[in-house]
Amino acid sequence: MVVWLRRLVVLCVLGIFPGQVFAADAPIPLKVMTFNIFLGGDQVNFAKVIEAIKASGADIVCLQEAEGRTAEIAALLGWPYTAANRNILARVPLFAPPTAIGPDGNDLNYVFAEVSPGKFVAVADVHLPSDPYGPYALRDEGKSVEEIITLEKETRLPAMEAYIAPMKALADGGTPVVIVGDFNAPSHLDWTAAMVGKRAQITAAIEWPVTKALADAGFTDAYRDVHPDPVAKPGITWSYGYPFPHLDANEALDRIDLIQISGPVKAIAAEILGDPAMPDTDIAISPWPSDHRAVVATLEVTPGPAPAMVSPLKRGVIVGDAVDVRFHGATEDGRIEDGRVAILPVGGDVAAPLATLYTNNGTDRASLMSFGSSTLAPGAYDAALVDKDGKELARAPFWVRATGTRPSVATDKTSYASGEAITVTWADAPGNRFDWLGIFAKDDPAEDNYQHFFYVNSAVSGSLVLDKDMLGDALPAGEYDVRLMRDDAYMRLAGASFSVK
């Protein structure tokens, strides 16, 4: 599930390494996996999700439909690093990047993985809009190829275009880039003239816009690079079952779970995980636990630079817990001589910190710092990276929560005139990237029957103004609920009611 707003927000990442020159490292192997685990991973057997990740040998795993279980999965694997709110886990340290905003008004879902000291690979985890699905529209609605192209350009392409420019800038600057995920769209490399008639739904060669745009920007499809013939190696990832082998007789099988690479990186191998009875299964797990198959690519990367970053390991902590903060300076090895990491009130001045620690001890880089939170009142805070001259280099938010608090959501009024803006405020959310607000008919028990939905940008607390730009047409007169929901899941965390007259 991916929200789509009509408002396009300008993103900013270009020019993040001005004047920097870095020595090249030797290439190293790195395994990256994409895995849509099917509504939290417990629809079949959660233990098999863990088994599949172990069998893949992956170093970095990007999940979709994680439903708040990323940290749990990392713990079961014994992996020390997660960007839990971004549904990414790894064997190597992960850093949240400087803010880059996508067209839905939310941070782009990517991280920098520190694969060697001070050197990085950028990894984006995408889950593009699922509806309307292009192959279904072609098969069931009789739409023309031109209409399908238009559909893709209106739905999934803008969501991917938000990533292309900033990721290409990183690749051009010498940092390997990997974009993985559930694209909810086929590849133009699969729907070729040679494939027409090979599967029932492939009735024409189609240059699917999402993958074509990536290719035009210099990205390489890792699986298709290793297995270039779609006739010999279709590599279907969705779907052989809901779960396998329960499948509609006319299902439009396709390869929509992709790994795209750019910059100083090349694909050495690409494998598909699934049930041993499924075609093209390279790594077999039975029973297979998802409606998607997973893909793992073995890459050879020459790690590159990253911007200055400061990353709280958790978006929200309970009063008394440690606030763990990791930093990286945009230097050869990440060190900042005589710099500071500061804890600030949200929006606060770095010259007046609530707490601070040096970034080095002698010549050692103190890249992970732990601050106490017992003196911090519940609320929003910033962690900032500051150089020896007091210049702010990077900033990132975190929240402190009171013991025993529960998520809450409220509207600024209980009744609105038709077309009036509705301000929704929430607090004590989990802080996952895909936590969301849904508008429902009042007291509708169906948690998946939302009328509108909007991501809350990983914020533990915040507010969102639902105006005409956000909602499109005004809400009809009636009684409604606004619900705070967890991490792309149909799990209600809190709710409030309002009416439109």
Coordinates of C-alpha atoms in Angstrom, one line a residue:
M1 CA 0.0 0.0 0.0
V2 CA 1.4 3.3 -1.0
V3 CA -0.2 6.7 -0.6
W4 CA -0.5 9.0 -3.6
L5 CA -1.0 12.7 -3.2
R6 CA -1.6 15.2 -6.0
R7 CA 1.0 17.6 -4.6
L8 CA 4.5 17.1 -5.9
V9 CA 7.1 18.2 -3.4
V10 CA 10.6 19.2 -4.7
L11 CA 13.3 16.9 -3.5
C12 CA 16.9 17.9 -2.8
V13 CA 20.0 15.8 -2.8
L14 CA 22.2 17.1 -5.6
G15 CA 25.6 18.6 -4.8
I16 CA 26.1 16.9 -1.5
F17 CA 29.8 16.3 -2.0
P18 CA 31.1 19.6 -3.2
G19 CA 34.9 19.8 -3.4
Q20 CA 35.4 16.3 -1.8
V21 CA 38.0 13.9 -3.3
F22 CA 38.1 10.4 -1.9
A23 CA 40.5 7.5 -2.6
A24 CA 39.1 4.5 -4.3
D25 CA 38.7 1.3 -2.3
A26 CA 39.0 -2.2 -3.7
P27 CA 35.8 -3.9 -4.8
I28 CA 34.1 -6.1 -2.2
P29 CA 31.3 -8.6 -2.5
L30 CA 27.9 -7.7 -1.1
K31 CA 24.6 -9.6 -1.1
V32 CA 21.4 -7.6 -1.2
M33 CA 17.9 -9.1 -0.8
T34 CA 14.4 -7.8 -1.5
F35 CA 11.5 -9.7 0.3
N36 CA 7.8 -8.8 0.5
I37 CA 7.0 -11.0 3.5
F38 CA 3.2 -11.0 3.0
L39 CA 1.3 -9.0 5.6
G40 CA 3.8 -9.3 8.4
G41 CA 5.2 -12.7 7.5
D42 CA 2.9 -14.8 9.6
Q43 CA 0.3 -15.8 7.0
V44 CA 2.0 -19.2 6.5
N45 CA 5.0 -19.7 8.9
F46 CA 7.0 -16.8 10.3
A47 CA 9.9 -19.1 11.0
K48 CA 10.2 -19.7 7.3
V49 CA 10.8 -16.0 6.7
I50 CA 13.8 -16.2 9.0
E51 CA 14.9 -19.4 7.3
A52 CA 14.7 -17.8 3.9
I53 CA 16.8 -14.8 4.9
K54 CA 19.4 -17.1 6.4
A55 CA 19.5 -19.3 3.3
S56 CA 19.9 -16.3 1.1
G57 CA 23.3 -15.4 2.7
A58 CA 22.2 -11.7 2.3
D59 CA 24.2 -8.9 4.0
I60 CA 21.4 -6.3 3.6
V61 CA 17.7 -7.1 3.5
C62 CA 14.9 -4.8 2.4
L63 CA 11.4 -5.8 3.5
Q64 CA 8.0 -4.9 2.2
E65 CA 4.8 -5.5 4.2
A66 CA 6.9 -5.8 7.3
E67 CA 4.1 -4.5 9.5
G68 CA 6.4 -3.3 12.3
R69 CA 8.4 -6.5 12.6
T70 CA 11.8 -5.4 11.1
A71 CA 13.6 -5.2 14.5
E72 CA 12.1 -8.5 15.6
I73 CA 13.4 -10.2 12.4
A74 CA 16.8 -8.7 12.9
A75 CA 16.9 -10.0 16.5
L76 CA 15.9 -13.5 15.4
L77 CA 18.7 -13.4 12.8
G78 CA 21.2 -12.1 15.4
W79 CA 21.9 -9.1 13.2
P80 CA 23.0 -6.0 15.0
Y81 CA 21.9 -3.3 12.6
T82 CA 18.4 -2.1 11.6
A83 CA 16.8 1.0 10.2
A84 CA 13.6 -0.5 11.6
N85 CA 11.4 2.5 10.6
R86 CA 12.6 2.0 7.0
N87 CA 12.2 -1.8 7.0
I88 CA 15.9 -2.4 6.3
L89 CA 18.2 -4.7 8.3
A90 CA 21.8 -5.5 7.8
R91 CA 25.0 -7.0 9.0
V92 CA 26.7 -3.6 8.6
P93 CA 25.9 -0.2 10.2
L94 CA 23.0 1.7 8.6
F95 CA 22.6 5.5 8.5
A96 CA 19.5 7.5 7.7
P97 CA 20.4 10.1 5.0
P98 CA 19.8 13.8 5.0
T99 CA 16.2 14.5 4.2
A100 CA 15.1 14.1 0.6
I101 CA 11.3 14.4 0.1
G102 CA 9.3 12.4 -2.3
P103 CA 6.0 13.3 -4.1
D104 CA 3.9 11.9 -1.2
G105 CA 5.5 14.4 1.2
N106 CA 7.5 11.8 3.0
D107 CA 11.2 11.1 3.3
L108 CA 12.6 8.8 0.6
N109 CA 13.0 5.4 2.0
Y110 CA 16.8 4.8 1.7
V111 CA 19.8 4.4 3.9
F112 CA 23.6 4.4 3.6
A113 CA 25.2 1.1 4.6
E114 CA 28.7 1.4 5.9
V115 CA 30.4 -1.6 4.2
S116 CA 33.9 -0.5 5.2
P117 CA 35.0 2.3 7.6
G118 CA 33.8 5.6 6.2
K119 CA 32.7 4.1 2.9
F120 CA 29.2 3.4 1.9
V121 CA 26.6 1.9 -0.4
A122 CA 23.2 3.6 -0.8
V123 CA 20.2 1.3 -0.6
A124 CA 16.6 2.3 -1.3
D125 CA 13.6 0.1 -0.4
V126 CA 10.6 0.9 -2.5
H127 CA 7.0 -0.3 -2.5
L128 CA 5.3 1.3 -5.4
P129 CA 1.5 1.8 -5.6
S130 CA -0.3 -1.4 -6.2
D131 CA -3.6 -0.3 -7.7
P132 CA -4.6 -0.3 -10.5
Y133 CA -2.3 -3.0 -11.6
G134 CA -1.2 -2.7 -15.2
P135 CA -1.3 -6.3 -16.3
Y136 CA -4.8 -6.7 -14.8
A137 CA -6.0 -3.6 -16.7
L138 CA -4.6 -5.1 -19.9
R139 CA -6.1 -8.5 -19.3
D140 CA -9.4 -7.8 -17.7
E141 CA -10.4 -4.3 -18.9
G142 CA -9.3 -4.5 -22.5
K143 CA -7.1 -1.4 -22.3
S144 CA -4.8 -0.7 -25.1
V145 CA -1.0 -0.6 -24.8
E146 CA -1.2 3.2 -25.0
E147 CA -3.7 3.3 -22.1
I148 CA -1.5 1.0 -20.0
I149 CA 1.5 3.3 -20.6
T150 CA -0.6 6.3 -19.5
L151 CA -1.8 4.4 -16.4
E152 CA 1.8 3.6 -15.4
K153 CA 2.9 7.2 -16.0
E154 CA 0.1 8.4 -13.7
T155 CA 0.6 6.0 -10.8
R156 CA 4.0 4.2 -10.4
L157 CA 6.3 6.3 -12.5
P158 CA 6.1 9.5 -10.4
A159 CA 6.8 7.4 -7.3
M160 CA 10.0 6.0 -8.9
E161 CA 11.0 9.3 -10.4
A162 CA 11.3 10.7 -6.9
Y163 CA 14.2 8.3 -6.4
I164 CA 15.9 8.5 -9.8
A165 CA 17.5 12.0 -9.6
P166 CA 18.9 11.7 -6.0
M167 CA 20.1 8.1 -6.5
K168 CA 21.7 9.0 -9.8
A169 CA 23.5 11.9 -8.2
L170 CA 24.9 9.6 -5.6
A171 CA 26.0 7.1 -8.3
D172 CA 27.6 9.8 -10.3
G173 CA 29.5 11.0 -7.2
G174 CA 31.1 7.6 -6.8
T175 CA 28.7 5.8 -4.3
P176 CA 27.2 2.5 -5.4
V177 CA 23.4 2.7 -5.5
V178 CA 20.9 -0.2 -5.1
I179 CA 17.2 0.4 -5.5
V180 CA 15.2 -2.7 -4.6
G181 CA 11.6 -3.6 -3.7
D182 CA 8.1 -4.5 -4.8
F183 CA 7.7 -2.4 -8.0
N184 CA 4.1 -3.6 -8.6
A185 CA 5.0 -3.2 -12.3
P186 CA 6.6 -5.6 -14.8
S187 CA 9.9 -4.9 -16.6
H188 CA 10.3 -3.7 -20.2
L189 CA 13.1 -6.3 -20.3
D190 CA 10.5 -9.1 -19.9
W191 CA 7.7 -7.9 -22.1
T192 CA 9.6 -8.2 -25.3
A193 CA 8.6 -9.3 -28.8
A194 CA 10.2 -12.7 -28.1
M195 CA 8.0 -13.1 -25.0
V196 CA 4.7 -12.4 -26.7
G197 CA 2.5 -15.5 -26.3
K198 CA 5.0 -17.1 -23.9
R199 CA 2.7 -16.2 -21.0
A200 CA -1.0 -15.7 -21.6
Q201 CA -1.0 -12.0 -20.4
I202 CA 1.9 -11.0 -22.6
T203 CA -0.1 -10.0 -25.7
A204 CA 2.3 -7.2 -26.8
A205 CA 5.8 -5.9 -26.3
I206 CA 5.5 -3.1 -23.7
E207 CA 8.1 -0.6 -22.6
W208 CA 6.9 -0.4 -19.0
P209 CA 7.7 3.1 -17.9
V210 CA 9.2 2.5 -14.4
T211 CA 11.9 0.1 -15.5
K212 CA 12.5 2.0 -18.7
A213 CA 13.0 5.3 -16.8
L214 CA 15.6 3.5 -14.6
A215 CA 17.4 2.1 -17.6
D216 CA 17.4 5.5 -19.3
A217 CA 19.0 6.9 -16.1
G218 CA 21.8 4.3 -16.2
F219 CA 20.4 1.7 -13.8
T220 CA 20.9 -2.0 -14.5
D221 CA 18.4 -4.7 -13.6
A222 CA 20.7 -7.1 -11.6
Y223 CA 18.6 -10.2 -12.3
R224 CA 18.2 -9.6 -16.0
D225 CA 21.9 -8.6 -16.3
V226 CA 22.8 -12.1 -15.0
H227 CA 20.0 -13.9 -16.8
P228 CA 19.5 -11.8 -20.0
D229 CA 17.0 -14.1 -21.7
P230 CA 13.4 -13.8 -20.3
V231 CA 12.3 -16.8 -22.4
A232 CA 14.9 -19.1 -20.8
K233 CA 14.7 -17.5 -17.3
P234 CA 11.5 -15.7 -16.7
G235 CA 12.2 -15.2 -13.0
I236 CA 8.6 -14.8 -11.9
T237 CA 8.3 -13.4 -8.4
W238 CA 4.5 -12.7 -8.2
S239 CA 2.5 -14.7 -7.7
Y240 CA 2.6 -18.5 -7.5
G241 CA 0.1 -18.5 -4.7
Y242 CA -1.7 -16.7 -1.9
P243 CA 0.1 -18.7 -0.5
F244 CA 1.5 -21.4 -2.7
P245 CA -0.1 -23.4 -4.2
H246 CA -3.5 -21.6 -3.8
L247 CA -3.7 -19.6 -7.0
D248 CA -6.3 -18.1 -9.3
A249 CA -6.4 -20.1 -12.5
N250 CA -5.8 -17.0 -14.7
E251 CA -3.3 -15.2 -12.5
A252 CA -1.0 -12.8 -14.4
L253 CA 2.4 -14.1 -13.3
D254 CA 5.2 -11.6 -13.6
R255 CA 8.6 -10.4 -12.3
I256 CA 7.8 -7.4 -10.2
D257 CA 10.3 -7.7 -7.3
L258 CA 13.5 -6.1 -8.6
I259 CA 17.0 -5.1 -7.7
Q260 CA 18.3 -2.1 -9.7
I261 CA 22.0 -1.0 -9.5
S262 CA 24.0 2.0 -10.6
G263 CA 27.5 3.5 -10.0
P264 CA 30.6 1.5 -9.1
V265 CA 28.7 -1.8 -8.7
K266 CA 28.1 -4.8 -10.9
A267 CA 26.0 -7.9 -10.5
I268 CA 27.9 -11.2 -10.1
A269 CA 24.9 -13.5 -9.4
A270 CA 21.1 -13.2 -8.9
E271 CA 19.0 -15.9 -7.4
I272 CA 15.3 -16.3 -6.6
L273 CA 14.0 -17.9 -3.4
G274 CA 10.8 -19.9 -3.4
D275 CA 9.1 -23.2 -3.0
P276 CA 11.0 -26.1 -4.7
A277 CA 8.0 -26.8 -6.8
M278 CA 8.1 -23.3 -8.3
P279 CA 10.0 -22.7 -11.6
D280 CA 13.3 -20.9 -11.5
T281 CA 13.7 -21.5 -7.8
D282 CA 17.4 -21.2 -7.0
I283 CA 17.1 -21.3 -3.2
A284 CA 14.3 -23.6 -2.0
I285 CA 12.3 -23.1 1.2
S286 CA 9.2 -25.2 1.9
P287 CA 6.6 -24.2 2.7
W288 CA 7.3 -20.9 1.1
P289 CA 5.9 -18.2 3.4
S290 CA 4.8 -15.4 1.1
D291 CA 2.8 -14.5 -2.0
H292 CA 5.9 -12.9 -3.4
R293 CA 9.2 -14.7 -4.1
A294 CA 12.3 -13.1 -2.8
V295 CA 15.3 -12.1 -4.9
V296 CA 19.0 -11.9 -3.7
A297 CA 21.8 -10.4 -5.8
T298 CA 25.5 -10.9 -5.2
L299 CA 27.1 -7.6 -6.1
E300 CA 30.7 -6.4 -6.4
V301 CA 30.8 -2.9 -5.0
T302 CA 33.4 -0.2 -4.7
P303 CA 32.1 1.7 -1.7
G304 CA 32.0 5.4 -1.9
P305 CA 31.4 8.6 0.1
A306 CA 28.3 9.7 1.9
P307 CA 27.2 13.1 3.3
A308 CA 27.6 14.1 6.9
M309 CA 24.9 12.3 8.9
V310 CA 23.7 11.9 12.4
S311 CA 21.3 9.0 13.0
P312 CA 19.4 8.1 16.2
L313 CA 19.1 4.4 16.2
K314 CA 15.4 4.6 17.3
R315 CA 12.8 7.2 16.3
G316 CA 11.3 7.0 19.8
V317 CA 12.6 6.0 23.2
I318 CA 10.9 5.7 26.6
V319 CA 12.1 8.1 29.3
G320 CA 15.1 6.6 31.0
D321 CA 16.2 4.5 28.0
A322 CA 19.4 5.3 26.1
V323 CA 19.3 7.6 23.1
D324 CA 21.9 5.9 20.8
V325 CA 23.2 8.1 18.1
R326 CA 25.5 7.2 15.2
F327 CA 27.3 9.8 13.1
H328 CA 29.4 10.1 10.0
G329 CA 31.4 13.1 8.8
A330 CA 31.8 13.6 5.1
T331 CA 35.5 12.8 5.3
E332 CA 37.8 10.1 4.1
D333 CA 37.1 7.9 7.2
G334 CA 34.1 9.6 8.8
R335 CA 36.1 11.2 11.5
I336 CA 35.5 14.8 12.6
E337 CA 38.3 16.2 14.8
D338 CA 37.0 17.9 17.9
G339 CA 33.4 17.9 16.7
R340 CA 30.3 17.3 18.8
V341 CA 27.0 15.4 18.7
A342 CA 24.4 17.5 20.5
I343 CA 21.0 16.8 21.8
L344 CA 18.6 19.7 21.3
P345 CA 15.0 20.7 21.7
V346 CA 13.3 20.3 18.3
G347 CA 14.5 23.1 16.1
G348 CA 17.0 24.2 18.8
D349 CA 20.3 26.1 18.4
V350 CA 23.4 24.0 18.4
A351 CA 25.1 26.6 20.6
A352 CA 22.7 25.7 23.5
P353 CA 22.6 21.9 23.7
L354 CA 20.8 19.9 26.3
A355 CA 23.7 17.3 26.2
T356 CA 26.7 16.9 24.1
L357 CA 29.6 14.5 23.5
Y358 CA 32.9 14.7 21.5
T359 CA 33.1 13.0 18.1
N360 CA 36.6 11.6 18.9
N361 CA 38.7 10.5 21.8
G362 CA 42.3 11.3 20.8
T363 CA 42.6 9.9 17.3
D364 CA 39.8 7.4 17.7
R365 CA 36.4 7.9 16.0
A366 CA 33.6 7.6 18.5
S367 CA 31.0 6.8 15.9
L368 CA 28.3 5.5 18.3
M369 CA 27.3 7.6 21.3
S370 CA 24.7 6.9 24.0
F371 CA 22.9 9.7 25.8
G372 CA 20.7 9.4 28.9
S373 CA 17.0 10.4 28.5
S374 CA 16.0 10.5 32.2
T375 CA 16.3 14.3 32.2
L376 CA 14.4 14.8 29.0
A377 CA 10.7 15.6 29.2
P378 CA 8.4 13.6 26.8
G379 CA 8.4 15.3 23.4
A380 CA 10.3 15.9 20.2
Y381 CA 14.1 16.4 20.0
D382 CA 16.9 16.7 17.5
A383 CA 20.3 15.1 17.4
A384 CA 22.8 17.4 15.6
L385 CA 26.4 16.8 14.3
V386 CA 28.6 19.9 14.9
D387 CA 32.1 20.6 13.8
K388 CA 34.9 22.1 15.9
D389 CA 33.9 25.6 14.8
G390 CA 30.3 25.2 15.9
K391 CA 28.9 24.7 12.4
E392 CA 26.0 22.4 12.1
L393 CA 26.7 19.5 9.7
A394 CA 23.6 17.3 10.0
R395 CA 20.4 17.0 12.1
A396 CA 17.8 14.3 12.6
P397 CA 14.7 14.0 14.8
F398 CA 13.8 11.6 17.6
W399 CA 11.1 11.5 20.3
V400 CA 11.0 10.7 24.0
R401 CA 7.9 9.0 25.2
A402 CA 6.5 8.8 28.7
T403 CA 6.3 5.3 30.3
G404 CA 3.0 3.6 29.6
T405 CA 1.8 5.9 26.8
R406 CA -0.4 4.7 24.0
P407 CA -0.7 6.0 20.5
S408 CA -3.4 8.7 20.1
V409 CA -5.0 10.6 17.2
A410 CA -7.3 13.6 17.2
T411 CA -8.8 16.2 14.9
D412 CA -8.8 19.9 15.6
K413 CA -12.7 20.0 15.5
T414 CA -15.4 17.4 15.7
S415 CA -17.5 18.9 12.9
Y416 CA -16.5 20.5 9.6
A417 CA -18.2 22.3 6.7
S418 CA -17.9 20.6 3.4
G419 CA -14.4 21.4 1.9
E420 CA -13.0 22.8 5.1
A421 CA -9.4 21.7 6.0
I422 CA -9.1 19.0 8.7
T423 CA -6.1 19.1 10.9
V424 CA -5.2 15.7 12.3
T425 CA -2.7 15.4 15.2
W426 CA -1.2 12.1 16.4
A427 CA 1.2 11.2 19.2
D428 CA 3.2 8.2 20.5
A429 CA 3.1 6.4 17.2
P430 CA 5.8 3.6 16.6
G431 CA 7.7 5.8 14.2
N432 CA 7.7 3.4 11.3
R433 CA 8.2 4.8 7.7
F434 CA 4.8 3.4 6.6
D435 CA 2.7 4.2 9.7
W436 CA -0.4 5.9 8.2
L437 CA -3.6 7.8 8.8
G438 CA -6.8 6.5 7.2
I439 CA -10.2 8.1 6.7
F440 CA -13.0 5.6 7.2
A441 CA -16.8 5.7 7.4
K442 CA -17.6 6.0 11.1
D443 CA -17.5 2.7 13.0
D444 CA -16.8 0.7 9.9
P445 CA -15.3 -2.5 11.4
A446 CA -13.4 -3.3 8.2
E447 CA -9.9 -2.0 8.8
D448 CA -9.0 -2.3 5.1
N449 CA -11.9 -0.3 3.9
Y450 CA -10.3 3.1 4.0
Q451 CA -11.5 6.0 1.8
H452 CA -8.2 8.0 1.9
F453 CA -4.8 7.3 3.5
F454 CA -1.7 9.3 4.2
Y455 CA 1.7 8.3 5.6
V456 CA 3.0 10.2 8.6
N457 CA 6.7 10.2 7.6
S458 CA 8.0 8.1 10.5
A459 CA 7.0 10.8 12.9
V460 CA 6.2 9.6 16.5
S461 CA 4.1 12.7 16.9
G462 CA 3.0 15.4 14.4
S463 CA 0.1 16.9 12.5
L464 CA -1.2 16.8 9.0
V465 CA -3.6 19.3 7.3
L466 CA -6.0 17.4 5.1
D467 CA -7.1 20.1 2.6
K468 CA -8.4 20.0 -0.9
D469 CA -4.9 19.3 -2.3
M470 CA -4.6 16.3 0.0
L471 CA -8.1 14.9 -0.4
G472 CA -8.9 15.9 -3.9
D473 CA -12.7 16.3 -3.9
A474 CA -14.2 17.4 -0.6
L475 CA -15.4 14.7 1.7
P476 CA -19.2 14.2 1.3
A477 CA -21.4 15.0 4.2
G478 CA -21.4 12.2 6.7
E479 CA -19.8 10.7 9.8
Y480 CA -16.1 9.6 9.7
D481 CA -13.3 8.1 11.7
V482 CA -9.6 9.0 11.3
R483 CA -7.5 6.1 12.4
L484 CA -3.7 5.8 13.1
M485 CA -2.6 2.6 11.5
R486 CA 0.7 0.6 11.9
D487 CA 3.4 0.2 9.2
D488 CA 1.5 -0.6 6.0
A489 CA -0.7 -2.9 8.1
Y490 CA -4.4 -3.0 8.7
M491 CA -3.8 -2.7 12.4
R492 CA -5.5 0.2 14.2
L493 CA -3.4 2.0 16.8
A494 CA -5.8 4.8 17.7
G495 CA -8.9 6.5 16.3
A496 CA -11.1 9.6 16.5
S497 CA -14.5 10.6 15.0
F498 CA -15.6 13.7 13.1
S499 CA -18.4 14.8 10.9
V500 CA -18.8 16.7 7.7
K501 CA -22.0 18.8 7.3

